[in-house]
Coordinates of C-alpha atoms in Angstrom, one line a residue:
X15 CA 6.7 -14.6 1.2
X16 CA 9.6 -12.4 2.0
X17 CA 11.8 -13.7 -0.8
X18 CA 8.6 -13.1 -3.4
X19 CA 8.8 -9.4 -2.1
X20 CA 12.3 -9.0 -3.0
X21 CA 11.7 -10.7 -6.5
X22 CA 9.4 -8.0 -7.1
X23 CA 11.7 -4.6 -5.7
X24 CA 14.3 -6.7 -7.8
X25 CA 12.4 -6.8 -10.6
X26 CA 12.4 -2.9 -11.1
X27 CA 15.9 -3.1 -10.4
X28 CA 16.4 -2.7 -6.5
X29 CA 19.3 -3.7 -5.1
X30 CA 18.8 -7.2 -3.3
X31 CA 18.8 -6.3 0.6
X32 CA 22.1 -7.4 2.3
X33 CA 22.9 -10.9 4.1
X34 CA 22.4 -9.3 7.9
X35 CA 18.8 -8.2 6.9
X36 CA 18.2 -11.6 6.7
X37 CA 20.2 -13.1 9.0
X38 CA 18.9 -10.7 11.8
X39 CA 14.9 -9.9 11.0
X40 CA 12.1 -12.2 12.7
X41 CA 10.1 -13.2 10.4
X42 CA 7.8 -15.8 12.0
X43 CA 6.9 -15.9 15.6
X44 CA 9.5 -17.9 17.2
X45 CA 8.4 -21.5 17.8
X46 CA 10.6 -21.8 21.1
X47 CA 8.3 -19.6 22.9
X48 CA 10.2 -16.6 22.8
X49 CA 7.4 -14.0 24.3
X50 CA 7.4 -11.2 21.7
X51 CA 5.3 -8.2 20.4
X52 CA 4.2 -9.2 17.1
X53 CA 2.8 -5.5 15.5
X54 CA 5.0 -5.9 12.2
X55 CA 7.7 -3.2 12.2
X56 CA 10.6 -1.7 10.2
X57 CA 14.3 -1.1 11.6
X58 CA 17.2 1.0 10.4
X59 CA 20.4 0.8 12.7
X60 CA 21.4 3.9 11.1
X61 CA 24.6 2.1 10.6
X62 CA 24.1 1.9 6.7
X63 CA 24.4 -2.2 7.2
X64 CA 21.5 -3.2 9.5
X65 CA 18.3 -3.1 8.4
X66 CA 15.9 -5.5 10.2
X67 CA 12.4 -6.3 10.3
X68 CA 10.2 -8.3 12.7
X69 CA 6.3 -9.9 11.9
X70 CA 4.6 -13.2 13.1
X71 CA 3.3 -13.7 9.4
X72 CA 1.5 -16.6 8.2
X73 CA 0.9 -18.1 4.8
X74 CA -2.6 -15.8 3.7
X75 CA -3.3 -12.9 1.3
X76 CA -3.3 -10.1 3.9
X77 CA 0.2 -11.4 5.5
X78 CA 1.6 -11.5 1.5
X79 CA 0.3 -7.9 1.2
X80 CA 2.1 -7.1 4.3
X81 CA 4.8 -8.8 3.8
X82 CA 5.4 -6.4 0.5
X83 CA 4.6 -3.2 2.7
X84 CA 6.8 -3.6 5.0
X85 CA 9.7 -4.7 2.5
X86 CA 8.7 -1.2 0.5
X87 CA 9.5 0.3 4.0
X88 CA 12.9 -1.3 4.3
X89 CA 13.8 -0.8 0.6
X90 CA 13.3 2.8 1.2
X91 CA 15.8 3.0 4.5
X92 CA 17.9 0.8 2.2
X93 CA 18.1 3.2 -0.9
X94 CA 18.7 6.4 1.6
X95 CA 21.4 4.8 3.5
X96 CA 24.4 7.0 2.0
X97 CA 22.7 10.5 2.9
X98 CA 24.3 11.9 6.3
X99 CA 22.4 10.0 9.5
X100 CA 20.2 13.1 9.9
X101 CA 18.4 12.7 6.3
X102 CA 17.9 9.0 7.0
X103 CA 14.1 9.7 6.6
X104 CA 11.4 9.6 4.3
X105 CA 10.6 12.8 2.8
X106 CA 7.7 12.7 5.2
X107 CA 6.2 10.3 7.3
X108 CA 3.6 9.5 4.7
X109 CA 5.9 8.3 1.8
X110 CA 7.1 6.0 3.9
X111 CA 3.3 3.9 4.1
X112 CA 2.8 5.5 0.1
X113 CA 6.4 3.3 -1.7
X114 CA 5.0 -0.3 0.5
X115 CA 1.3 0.4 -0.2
X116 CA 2.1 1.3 -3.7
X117 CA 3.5 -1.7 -4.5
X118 CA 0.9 -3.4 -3.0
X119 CA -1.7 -2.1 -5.6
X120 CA 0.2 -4.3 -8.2
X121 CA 0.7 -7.3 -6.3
X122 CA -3.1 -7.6 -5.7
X123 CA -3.6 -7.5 -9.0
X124 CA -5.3 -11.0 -10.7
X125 CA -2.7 -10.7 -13.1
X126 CA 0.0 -10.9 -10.7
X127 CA -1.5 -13.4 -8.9
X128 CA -1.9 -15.6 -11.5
X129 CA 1.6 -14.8 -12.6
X130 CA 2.5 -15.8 -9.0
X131 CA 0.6 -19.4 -9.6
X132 CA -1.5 -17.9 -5.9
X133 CA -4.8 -16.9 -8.2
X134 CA -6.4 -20.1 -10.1
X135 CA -10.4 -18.2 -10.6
X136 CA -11.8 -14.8 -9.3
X137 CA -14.4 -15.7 -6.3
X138 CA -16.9 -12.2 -6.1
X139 CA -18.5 -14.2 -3.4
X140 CA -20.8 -11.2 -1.4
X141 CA -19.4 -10.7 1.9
X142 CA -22.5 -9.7 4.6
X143 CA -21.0 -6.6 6.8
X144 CA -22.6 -5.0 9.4
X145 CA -22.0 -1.7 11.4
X146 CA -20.6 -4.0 13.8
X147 CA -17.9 -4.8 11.8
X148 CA -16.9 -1.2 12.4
X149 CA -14.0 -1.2 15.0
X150 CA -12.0 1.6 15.5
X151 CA -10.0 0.5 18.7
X152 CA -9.3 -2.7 16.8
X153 CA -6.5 -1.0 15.2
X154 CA -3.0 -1.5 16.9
X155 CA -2.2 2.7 16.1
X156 CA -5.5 3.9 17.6
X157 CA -5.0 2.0 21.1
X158 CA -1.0 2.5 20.7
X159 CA -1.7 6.3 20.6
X160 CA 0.4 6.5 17.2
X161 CA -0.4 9.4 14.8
X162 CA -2.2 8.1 12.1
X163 CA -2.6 11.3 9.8
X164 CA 0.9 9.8 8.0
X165 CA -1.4 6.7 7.2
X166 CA -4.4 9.0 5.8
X167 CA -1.7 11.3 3.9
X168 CA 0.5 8.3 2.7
X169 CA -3.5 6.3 1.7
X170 CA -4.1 9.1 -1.2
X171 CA 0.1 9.3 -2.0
X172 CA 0.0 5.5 -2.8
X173 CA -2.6 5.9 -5.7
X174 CA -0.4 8.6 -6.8
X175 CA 2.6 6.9 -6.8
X176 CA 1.3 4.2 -8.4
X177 CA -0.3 6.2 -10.9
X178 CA 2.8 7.7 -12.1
X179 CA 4.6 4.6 -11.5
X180 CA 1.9 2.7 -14.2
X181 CA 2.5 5.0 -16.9
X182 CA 6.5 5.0 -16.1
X183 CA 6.0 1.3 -17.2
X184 CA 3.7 2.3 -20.2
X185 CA 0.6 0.5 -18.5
X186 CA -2.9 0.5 -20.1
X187 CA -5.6 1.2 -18.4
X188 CA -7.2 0.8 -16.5
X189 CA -5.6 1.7 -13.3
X190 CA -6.8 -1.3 -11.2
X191 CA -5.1 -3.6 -13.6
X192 CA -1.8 -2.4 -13.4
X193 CA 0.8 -4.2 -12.3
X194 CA 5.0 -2.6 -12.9
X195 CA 6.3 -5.9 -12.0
X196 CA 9.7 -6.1 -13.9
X197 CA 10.0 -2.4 -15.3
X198 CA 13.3 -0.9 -14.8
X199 CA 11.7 3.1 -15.7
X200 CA 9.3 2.7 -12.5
X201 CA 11.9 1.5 -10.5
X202 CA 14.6 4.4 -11.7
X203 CA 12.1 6.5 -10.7
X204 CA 11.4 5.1 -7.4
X205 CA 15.1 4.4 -6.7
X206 CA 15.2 8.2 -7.3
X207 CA 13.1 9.4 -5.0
X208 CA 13.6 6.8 -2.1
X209 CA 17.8 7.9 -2.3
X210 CA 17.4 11.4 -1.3
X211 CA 15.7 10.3 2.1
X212 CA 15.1 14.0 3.6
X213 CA 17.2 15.8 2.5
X214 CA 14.9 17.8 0.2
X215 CA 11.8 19.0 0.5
X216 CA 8.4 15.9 0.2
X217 CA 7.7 18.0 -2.7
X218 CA 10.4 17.9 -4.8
X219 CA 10.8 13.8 -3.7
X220 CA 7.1 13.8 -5.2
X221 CA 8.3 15.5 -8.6
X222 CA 11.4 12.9 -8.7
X223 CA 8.3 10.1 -8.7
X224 CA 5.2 11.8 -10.3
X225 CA 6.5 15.3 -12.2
X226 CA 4.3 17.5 -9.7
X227 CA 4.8 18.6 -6.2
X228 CA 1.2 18.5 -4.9
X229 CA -0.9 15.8 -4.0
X230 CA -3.8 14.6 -6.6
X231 CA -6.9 12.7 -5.5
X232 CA -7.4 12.0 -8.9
X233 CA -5.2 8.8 -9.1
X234 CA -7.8 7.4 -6.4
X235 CA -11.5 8.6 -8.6
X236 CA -9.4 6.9 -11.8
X237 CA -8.7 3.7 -9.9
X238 CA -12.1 3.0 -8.3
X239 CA -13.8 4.5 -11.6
X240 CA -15.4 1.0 -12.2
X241 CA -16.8 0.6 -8.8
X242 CA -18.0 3.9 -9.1
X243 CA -20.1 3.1 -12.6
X244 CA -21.2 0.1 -10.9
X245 CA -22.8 1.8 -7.7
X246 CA -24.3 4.2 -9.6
X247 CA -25.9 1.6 -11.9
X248 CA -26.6 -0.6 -8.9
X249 CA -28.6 2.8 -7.0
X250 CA -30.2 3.3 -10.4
X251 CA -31.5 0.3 -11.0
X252 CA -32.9 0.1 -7.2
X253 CA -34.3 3.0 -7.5
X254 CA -32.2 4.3 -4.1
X255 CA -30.9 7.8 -4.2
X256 CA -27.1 7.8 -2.3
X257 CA -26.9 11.1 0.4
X258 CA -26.4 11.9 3.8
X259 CA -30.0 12.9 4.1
X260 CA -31.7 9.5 2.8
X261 CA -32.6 7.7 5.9
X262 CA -34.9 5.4 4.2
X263 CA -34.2 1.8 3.4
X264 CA -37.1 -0.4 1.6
X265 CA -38.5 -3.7 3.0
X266 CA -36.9 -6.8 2.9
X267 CA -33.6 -7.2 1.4
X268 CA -31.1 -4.1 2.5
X269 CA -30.1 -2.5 -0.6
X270 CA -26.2 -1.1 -1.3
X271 CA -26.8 2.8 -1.1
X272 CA -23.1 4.7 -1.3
X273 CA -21.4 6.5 -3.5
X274 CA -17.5 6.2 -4.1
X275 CA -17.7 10.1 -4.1
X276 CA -17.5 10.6 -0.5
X277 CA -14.5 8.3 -0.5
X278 CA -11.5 9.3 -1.2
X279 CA -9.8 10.4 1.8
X280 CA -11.6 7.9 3.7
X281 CA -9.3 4.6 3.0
X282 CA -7.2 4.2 5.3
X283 CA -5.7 0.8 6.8

């Protein structure tokens, strides 16, 4: 899964990472039980040769969308490697969960999926969810005390990115269906931005990526615009009205009342 993440950085024409990557990352949980921590992570030496990476993945969709995340991590150390030890950064913390997530949005497409030979029919199977399924503490960066305003920050950046990143590669949209896969403009771009590291300013690493330096919940209303005429269809056609103040729900089945409106900074993973 590793190897299909590098075809794809490769494919917007990344530099392959180097033999020691991996030679020296973990991978898999080690079958010669080998007591580890398995929360996936991202190393640079700061040696501008060892770059490493450790998971316990397995073969499923959210360990291939991982597996891509972290590598967008890593390319990033990897592209800012020549810039003096101290601006061996991201630009800020965010950027660094925007580049993997980013490129995450086009792997998940079907149309990448397919191309992968992963994706043989859509399933919208309904998925039943209850407020139980709400678990906070369940995340490793909530009960490891790590800050996790980078995540909400870098959440909205990703759409952005991959906004910019789309019409780099001359995309149609929509946005959902986007997928930059083998364009050497949206890699320049990102190559561009990922090589200065920190040695400037976040927003003058956004320009290098989207042409502004401030950050645009727009991308995020474009790319869940279909859901968004959906729900309000789905409320019309129920007759439910979405808002904080409706505390009604009608017998029997439980209808979907929401609106992608109060969304957008609320995705974070």
């Amino acid at each position: 899964m590793y190897l299909a993440a590098q075809a794809f950085f490769t494919s917007l024409g990344l530099e392959p990472l180097n033999d020691e990557f991996w030679s020296e990352s973990i991978f898999e949980e080690p079958s010669d039980g080998t007591e580890m921590s398995c929360t996936a992570g991202v190393w640079d030496f700061m040696n501008a040769e060892d770059f490493r990476i450790k998971s316990c993945i397995d073969v499923n969709h959210d360990d291939f969308m991982l597996a891509h995340y972290l590598m967008g991590r890593m390319n990033y150390a990897f592209n800012y490697k020549e810039q003096p030890v101290v601006y061996r950064d991201g630009a800020n913390p965010a950027f660094q969960a925007a580049v993997g997530d980013a490129i995450s949005l086009s792997v998940r497409t079907p149309r990448h999926l397919y191309y992968m030979g992963l994706l043989e029919e859509v399933s919208m199977d309904e998925v039943e969810r209850t407020e139980a399924d709400f678990d906070p503490a369940a995340k490793y960066h909530v009960i490891a005390d790590i800050p996790f305003l980078r995540y909400l920050f870098g959440n909205v950046l990703q759409f952005q990115f991959h906004q910019a990143l789309c019409e780099l590669s001359l995309q149609p949209p929509p946005l959902y269906e986007c997928d930059i896969f083998g364009s050497r403009d949206a890699g320049d771009a990102l190559i561009e931005m990922m090589k200065l590291g920190s040695s400037r300013s976040w927003q003058e690493a956004m320009q290098a990526i989207t042409g502004r330096q401030f950050v645009d919940v727009q991308p995020i209303v474009d790319y869940f615009e279909p859901l968004q005429d959906w729900l309000e269809a789905t409320n019309q056609a129920n007759g439910d009205s979405p808002g904080w103040d409706i505390d009604w729900m009608p017998e029997g089945d439980v209808h979907l009342v929401i609106s992608l409106l109060f969304f957008p900074l609320m995705f974070v993973f």
